XYZ file of C-alpha atoms in Angstrom:
502
model
C -55.261 70.276 154.467
C -58.668 71.955 154.254
C -60.497 72.755 157.466
C -64.190 71.891 157.247
C -67.100 73.479 159.039
C -69.421 71.340 161.151
C -71.946 71.397 158.307
C -69.330 70.328 155.758
C -68.223 67.495 158.035
C -71.791 66.184 158.078
C -71.890 66.513 154.278
C -68.623 64.565 154.017
C -70.115 61.773 156.115
C -73.284 61.713 154.003
C -71.311 61.768 150.741
C -69.157 58.862 151.929
C -72.201 56.854 153.004
C -73.869 57.442 149.625
C -70.888 57.016 147.305
C -68.633 54.388 148.885
C -71.257 53.089 149.700
C -71.178 52.278 153.417
C -73.790 52.323 156.145
C -73.631 55.077 158.748
C -73.202 52.389 161.414
C -70.200 50.915 159.608
C -68.686 54.395 159.159
C -69.074 54.900 162.904
C -67.344 51.554 163.465
C -64.493 52.693 161.245
C -64.114 55.918 163.243
C -64.275 54.059 166.545
C -61.678 51.552 165.373
C -59.336 54.449 164.535
C -59.869 55.835 168.037
C -59.172 52.484 169.661
C -56.068 51.918 167.586
C -54.671 55.263 168.786
C -55.637 54.598 172.411
C -54.115 51.122 172.447
C -50.819 52.505 171.156
C -50.682 54.894 174.112
C -52.295 52.978 177.006
C -51.910 49.378 178.123
C -54.854 47.273 179.395
C -54.006 48.064 183.031
C -55.309 51.616 182.502
C -59.018 51.924 183.402
C -61.303 53.825 181.009
C -64.327 55.861 182.092
C -66.432 56.595 179.008
C -69.187 59.206 179.163
C -71.645 59.115 176.262
C -74.369 61.422 175.023
C -77.337 60.118 173.069
C -76.223 61.184 169.590
C -73.579 59.917 167.208
C -70.724 61.180 169.389
C -72.113 58.981 172.138
C -72.422 56.145 169.625
C -68.679 56.506 168.965
C -68.081 56.267 172.704
C -70.137 53.085 173.022
C -68.336 51.464 170.106
C -64.970 52.406 171.630
C -66.077 50.863 174.939
C -67.003 47.599 173.209
C -63.768 47.416 171.200
C -61.567 48.230 174.197
C -63.400 45.665 176.329
C -62.978 42.998 173.666
C -59.241 43.718 173.713
C -58.941 43.216 177.466
C -59.348 46.760 178.806
C -61.241 47.688 181.993
C -64.115 49.863 180.747
C -66.994 51.603 182.486
C -69.750 53.456 180.629
C -71.836 56.362 181.924
C -75.080 57.449 180.234
C -76.903 60.664 181.255
C -80.675 60.270 181.000
C -82.113 63.660 180.096
C -85.037 62.636 177.919
C -83.229 63.377 174.655
C -83.921 61.264 171.579
C -81.489 58.479 170.851
C -79.846 58.455 167.438
C -80.302 55.174 165.530
C -76.562 54.433 165.510
C -76.320 55.144 169.236
C -79.188 52.725 169.885
C -77.579 49.971 167.818
C -74.229 50.394 169.544
C -75.978 50.302 172.902
C -77.503 46.955 171.927
C -74.066 45.707 170.853
C -72.496 46.575 174.198
C -71.374 43.404 176.023
C -73.248 42.734 179.250
C -69.944 42.463 181.091
C -69.380 46.210 180.695
C -70.599 48.237 183.663
C -73.177 50.828 182.559
C -74.248 53.579 184.977
C -77.339 55.565 184.018
C -77.342 59.061 185.465
C -80.493 61.079 186.104
C -78.855 63.487 188.548
C -75.432 63.918 190.109
C -76.383 61.773 193.114
C -76.334 58.766 190.759
C -72.612 59.353 190.149
C -70.946 57.754 193.173
C -67.601 57.588 191.416
C -63.940 57.936 192.232
C -61.777 58.233 189.139
C -58.104 57.414 189.820
C -55.439 59.766 188.498
C -54.058 56.825 186.501
C -57.341 56.438 184.586
C -58.607 57.915 181.325
C -61.862 59.837 181.002
C -63.330 59.732 177.505
C -65.724 62.541 176.573
C -68.367 61.284 174.144
C -71.173 63.682 175.069
C -71.347 65.965 172.024
C -69.389 66.477 168.815
C -69.160 69.237 166.223
C -72.919 69.576 165.731
C -73.468 71.448 169.002
C -75.007 74.897 168.488
C -76.056 76.017 171.975
C -74.376 76.085 175.394
C -74.744 73.046 177.625
C -76.964 73.335 180.675
C -78.406 71.121 183.395
C -77.019 67.645 183.939
C -74.512 67.794 181.075
C -73.024 71.041 182.408
C -72.816 69.531 185.891
C -71.106 66.399 184.601
C -68.559 68.426 182.664
C -67.773 70.479 185.758
C -67.258 67.243 187.693
C -65.029 65.698 185.018
C -62.910 68.843 184.692
C -62.006 68.500 188.371
C -60.612 64.990 187.933
C -56.874 64.290 187.869
C -57.260 61.516 185.286
C -56.261 62.097 181.667
C -59.198 63.695 179.851
C -59.662 62.798 176.179
C -62.336 64.265 173.913
C -63.815 62.381 170.970
C -63.815 64.650 167.899
C -64.328 67.909 169.844
C -64.511 68.797 173.561
C -68.179 68.783 174.566
C -69.604 72.277 174.939
C -67.161 73.824 172.454
C -68.457 75.154 169.137
C -66.466 73.972 166.112
C -66.523 77.091 163.943
C -68.135 79.899 165.940
C -67.353 81.609 169.244
C -68.608 79.685 172.248
C -70.551 82.006 174.587
C -68.480 83.139 177.588
C -69.071 81.141 180.739
C -70.262 78.034 178.888
C -69.568 74.589 180.325
C -66.782 73.089 178.189
C -64.918 69.825 178.673
C -61.264 70.637 179.388
C -59.429 68.058 177.309
C -55.808 67.058 177.686
C -56.057 65.346 174.298
C -58.586 65.640 171.473
C -58.872 62.877 168.876
C -60.662 64.253 165.834
C -61.601 62.694 162.507
C -60.125 63.384 159.061
C -59.720 67.175 159.476
C -58.981 69.525 162.393
C -61.656 71.982 163.487
C -61.157 75.727 163.204
C -61.685 76.020 166.964
C -58.497 73.997 167.542
C -56.363 76.735 165.997
C -57.630 79.818 167.821
C -56.441 80.912 171.286
C -59.650 81.039 173.329
C -61.193 77.812 172.035
C -57.899 75.996 171.486
C -57.185 76.240 175.210
C -59.860 73.557 175.780
C -58.539 71.165 173.134
C -55.151 70.165 174.531
C -52.935 68.194 172.173
C -54.963 67.275 169.119
C -54.510 64.436 166.678
C -56.253 63.901 163.348
C -57.342 60.298 162.716
C -58.082 59.350 159.092
C -61.322 57.379 158.720
C -61.575 57.153 154.949
C -64.053 59.938 154.181
C -64.651 60.043 150.427
C -61.906 61.881 148.566
C -64.434 62.926 145.938
C -66.055 65.238 148.469
C -62.861 66.383 150.182
C -61.193 67.360 146.904
C -64.055 69.511 145.623
C -65.384 71.127 148.810
C -64.372 74.770 149.201
C -62.936 76.180 152.402
C -61.010 79.418 152.998
C -59.152 77.736 155.874
C -56.204 75.389 155.461
C -53.519 73.855 157.668
C -49.907 73.719 156.501
C -48.596 70.151 156.242
C -44.998 68.899 155.823
C -45.556 67.509 152.320
C -46.819 70.879 151.065
C -43.804 72.671 152.551
C -41.423 70.149 150.982
C -42.956 70.795 147.561
C -42.238 74.536 147.886
C -38.527 74.207 148.637
C -36.338 74.841 145.612
C -33.203 72.740 145.133
C -29.968 74.639 144.578
C -28.087 74.386 141.309
C -24.498 73.183 141.328
C -23.515 76.129 139.115
C -25.301 78.845 141.078
C -23.548 81.786 142.721
C -24.394 84.411 145.340
C -26.224 86.518 142.775
C -28.559 83.609 142.087
C -30.150 83.869 145.499
C -30.954 87.548 145.648
C -29.785 90.657 147.448
C -31.842 91.721 150.461
C -31.845 94.941 152.462
C -32.789 94.886 156.143
C -33.454 98.250 157.771
C -33.864 98.843 161.491
C -32.129 99.176 164.791
C -31.976 102.104 167.178
C -30.259 102.958 170.442
C -30.837 100.055 172.838
C -32.470 97.873 170.149
C -29.595 96.802 167.913
C -30.063 93.167 168.935
C -33.328 92.992 166.983
C -31.825 93.899 163.620
C -28.780 91.731 164.355
C -30.925 88.623 164.885
C -32.982 89.453 161.821
C -29.810 89.682 159.746
C -28.542 86.344 161.030
C -31.880 84.749 160.131
C -31.923 86.210 156.604
C -28.510 84.718 155.938
C -29.521 81.336 157.349
C -32.627 81.457 155.123
C -30.318 81.301 152.126
C -30.167 84.836 150.719
C -27.151 85.376 148.467
C -26.267 88.903 149.585
C -27.416 90.939 152.556
C -27.062 94.635 153.275
C -28.155 96.034 156.626
C -29.124 99.688 157.056
C -28.675 100.889 160.642
C -28.094 104.164 162.494
C -24.462 105.140 163.029
C -24.405 103.583 166.496
C -25.000 100.128 165.013
C -22.083 100.002 162.576
C -19.568 98.291 164.855
C -22.200 95.953 166.283
C -23.296 94.623 162.891
C -19.784 94.378 161.451
C -18.684 92.354 164.442
C -21.763 90.144 165.049
C -22.775 89.528 161.421
C -19.548 89.627 159.372
C -21.264 88.065 156.345
C -23.489 91.137 155.912
C -22.619 94.480 154.347
C -23.521 97.481 156.492
C -24.579 100.987 155.505
C -25.365 103.666 158.042
C -27.637 106.612 158.525
C -25.943 109.906 159.385
C -28.163 110.061 162.482
C -26.461 108.292 165.353
C -29.368 106.703 167.234
C -32.196 105.948 164.766
C -32.949 105.799 161.045
C -33.968 108.949 159.204
C -33.657 107.860 155.576
C -33.669 104.985 153.119
C -31.498 104.664 150.009
C -33.017 106.472 147.026
C -32.015 103.692 144.642
C -33.385 100.319 145.709
C -33.210 98.626 142.307
C -30.354 96.328 143.310
C -32.423 94.736 146.085
C -34.911 91.901 145.563
C -36.568 92.474 148.953
C -36.512 95.075 151.717
C -37.323 94.114 155.308
C -38.111 96.984 157.679
C -38.879 97.222 161.361
C -36.768 95.197 163.818
C -35.582 97.628 166.483
C -36.525 100.598 164.286
C -38.135 102.764 166.963
C -40.971 105.212 166.352
C -39.200 108.542 165.960
C -41.012 111.077 163.782
C -38.200 111.272 161.236
C -38.304 107.468 160.941
C -42.006 107.768 160.099
C -41.233 110.470 157.529
C -38.546 108.253 156.002
C -41.053 105.414 155.669
C -43.571 107.764 154.065
C -40.920 108.951 151.602
C -39.962 105.339 150.853
C -43.524 104.396 149.883
C -43.499 107.045 147.156
C -40.807 105.209 145.196
C -41.044 102.136 143.026
C -40.134 99.439 145.471
C -38.964 95.838 145.566
C -41.086 93.484 147.698
C -41.467 94.612 151.311
C -41.585 92.770 154.652
C -42.783 94.977 157.530
C -42.597 94.128 161.221
C -42.424 95.612 164.701
C -42.088 99.412 164.760
C -42.721 99.663 161.021
C -46.183 98.279 161.810
C -46.636 100.672 164.717
C -45.795 103.600 162.452
C -48.382 102.311 159.955
C -50.941 101.945 162.704
C -50.464 105.539 163.861
C -50.873 107.057 160.385
C -53.889 106.221 158.229
C -52.392 108.031 155.225
C -49.236 105.931 155.491
C -51.354 102.769 155.658
C -53.119 103.708 152.452
C -49.760 104.009 150.670
C -48.727 100.469 151.565
C -47.409 98.815 148.371
C -49.414 95.783 147.198
C -48.101 92.290 147.955
C -46.264 93.504 151.042
C -45.879 91.027 153.925
C -46.802 92.235 157.419
C -46.031 90.199 160.546
C -47.959 91.594 163.542
C -48.535 89.940 166.862
C -52.143 90.304 168.115
C -51.588 93.654 169.835
C -49.841 95.135 166.785
C -52.661 93.838 164.621
C -55.218 95.438 166.914
C -53.467 98.779 166.453
C -53.835 98.374 162.694
C -57.490 97.310 162.605
C -59.067 98.086 165.959
C -59.961 95.580 168.694
C -61.567 92.233 167.912
C -64.630 91.009 169.782
C -63.331 87.430 169.699
C -60.947 85.190 167.762
C -63.439 84.598 164.951
C -64.047 88.331 164.573
C -60.265 88.792 164.400
C -60.209 86.509 161.358
C -62.864 88.706 159.735
C -60.725 91.769 160.428
C -57.721 89.959 158.980
C -59.626 89.078 155.824
C -60.830 92.666 155.370
C -57.405 94.197 155.995
C -55.642 91.900 153.505
C -58.277 92.564 150.852
C -58.264 96.340 151.370
C -54.477 96.666 151.209
C -53.743 93.758 148.813
C -51.226 92.441 151.309
C -50.274 89.276 153.146
C -50.470 89.308 156.938
C -48.926 86.734 159.250
C -50.872 87.016 162.493
C -48.384 85.513 164.905
C -49.366 83.116 167.671
C -49.458 79.445 168.674
C -50.835 78.620 165.213
C -49.685 81.633 163.213
C -52.313 82.473 160.601
C -51.436 83.739 157.125
C -54.099 86.025 155.691
C -54.120 86.640 151.924
C -55.679 89.226 149.584
C -57.889 86.492 148.088
C -59.444 85.678 151.470
C -57.652 82.390 152.124
C -56.167 81.561 155.525
C -53.289 79.182 156.239
C -52.576 78.008 159.793
C -49.148 76.840 160.872
C -48.606 73.604 162.815
C -45.001 73.984 164.002
C -43.642 75.870 166.995
C -43.950 75.786 170.777
C -44.364 77.999 173.819
C -40.605 78.449 174.160
C -40.814 80.801 171.181
C -42.846 83.249 173.295
C -39.702 85.273 173.936
C -38.341 88.614 172.790
C -36.737 88.533 169.366
C -38.646 85.591 167.866
C -40.519 87.917 165.528
C -37.291 89.600 164.419
C -35.969 86.195 163.382
C -39.152 85.564 161.366
C -38.724 88.916 159.605
C -35.223 87.946 158.556
C -36.353 84.557 157.286
C -39.166 86.088 155.236
C -36.894 88.776 153.796
C -34.306 86.180 152.805
C -36.899 83.927 151.163
C -38.621 86.752 149.320
C -35.279 87.987 147.971
C -34.661 84.525 146.511
C -37.744 84.854 144.324
C -40.363 83.020 146.357
C -43.853 84.473 145.892
C -45.406 86.328 148.836
C -47.570 83.331 149.736
C -44.729 80.826 149.331
C -42.445 82.963 151.486
C -45.120 83.243 154.186
C -45.834 79.510 154.198
C -42.187 78.480 154.202
C -41.263 81.223 156.662
C -43.748 80.418 159.421
C -43.290 76.664 159.055
C -39.478 76.732 159.126
C -39.452 79.325 161.910
C -41.648 77.075 164.052
C -39.753 73.926 163.094
C -36.463 75.558 164.101
C -38.113 76.340 167.437
C -39.206 72.726 167.846
C -35.712 71.429 167.076
C -34.184 73.953 169.457
C -36.626 72.978 172.218
C -35.587 69.325 171.932
C -32.096 70.371 173.022
C -32.561 73.548 175.056
C -36.039 72.927 176.466
C -38.932 75.310 175.998
C -38.277 77.361 179.143
C -34.655 78.120 178.230
C -35.202 78.701 174.514
C -34.136 82.163 173.287
C -34.614 83.858 169.930
C -31.022 83.382 168.765
C -31.547 79.618 169.084
C -34.047 79.883 166.239
C -31.626 80.940 163.526
C -29.005 78.538 164.900
C -31.394 75.640 164.259
C -32.743 76.992 160.978
C -30.350 74.917 158.887
C -31.544 71.749 160.579
C -35.144 72.874 159.955
C -34.467 73.237 156.222
C -32.917 69.769 156.154
C -35.844 68.171 157.979
C -38.434 69.939 155.826
C -36.718 68.726 152.661
C -36.795 65.011 153.669
């Protein structure tokens, strides 16, 4: 699913109005009907609604929602700030359509708002949508501060008021703190980034029939991964296949005190479907791997506590994953440097392999093309330098992928896949329970297993992050988010594959 900018969203509306054709007022009615349908599925008529409307089209949506809810038996109150702003034509028409039975409070200053909102109520934010380009001040800022203090459920129409859709919102700005955001047709980029996404709450995309002719041809570097796309990537297994059909992967890592990382990565690679797995560990890890992952073959370094070498002949492997528990010893760095000089199978690099890259510019420049890197934000910062904000971090991601011809999975609540071509893919699975040590090691194993089976770098990244997050969601349903641990992820990976294939 493409993510549109605020400008492209306006173009999509205009294209739909011109080519369906449909009036802008009727398109607003369609959007408002979608909102009401969602609200009525969640709240019964005993729940009071407090709807705050600006004077533009977002406010027009709010007025139409108020009318439709009222007509269906809901208790609705409307609040209109009067700040001297021009009224949009569709707002004015929806104001005229508002039944007289609906209470309308006009607000010139905060003294006009003698209001107690019960915790059982719903506050609907219809002040401003995605067209906002400057911070809110004055009465609107005061109203948002008031609403953010309420215990009622706070729902934003399209986008929380005060939040910019596709640019950083200035620090200290007044922003509606939504529990739920109901947006139209496509999510906003701001939903998927940490600082701005914190104001969005749970978001839901409501289809309103924007013209497919525009949506299919408009270009956007940003996309969201959807279940149907993931299903189309999964390859069915042949009845007459054998272990050689599904590739031979090498995982390298582990050091004294960190053998659990490479163990979990190995378990995940096997659960991801790789045919054969060899694990390279220091001597101290031999017994651990042979006991905890009996399906894997184990080879050891002559050094007892960390890796100092890689096999000279890697031709029998279809992918090499490096990093979980590796450590940052100097001879491990030298081994990685020596490795990059050889003709290599596809690489997946994580954890300390990334830290070694970050500490050595020369090593970074030797990174083989089409490698997959999986940093968390701090690891990424070591590779590229600090980001000013989340949007600047995406620029750094784009530049890094282009410079090194690599794929980078920037891990987080909506892990973002950066590509050499400048495209970004955001994941939609996963939960806060996965914020625990070892989750990234599991992802490394999944990616290594998928890449060894012949999936392209992009396919492996898309499948890997989606299935990793889905396994976390399935695990959380049973274990809860607080008690979820990294080993739960590979235990539920089989169920994630099954669900993704349905």
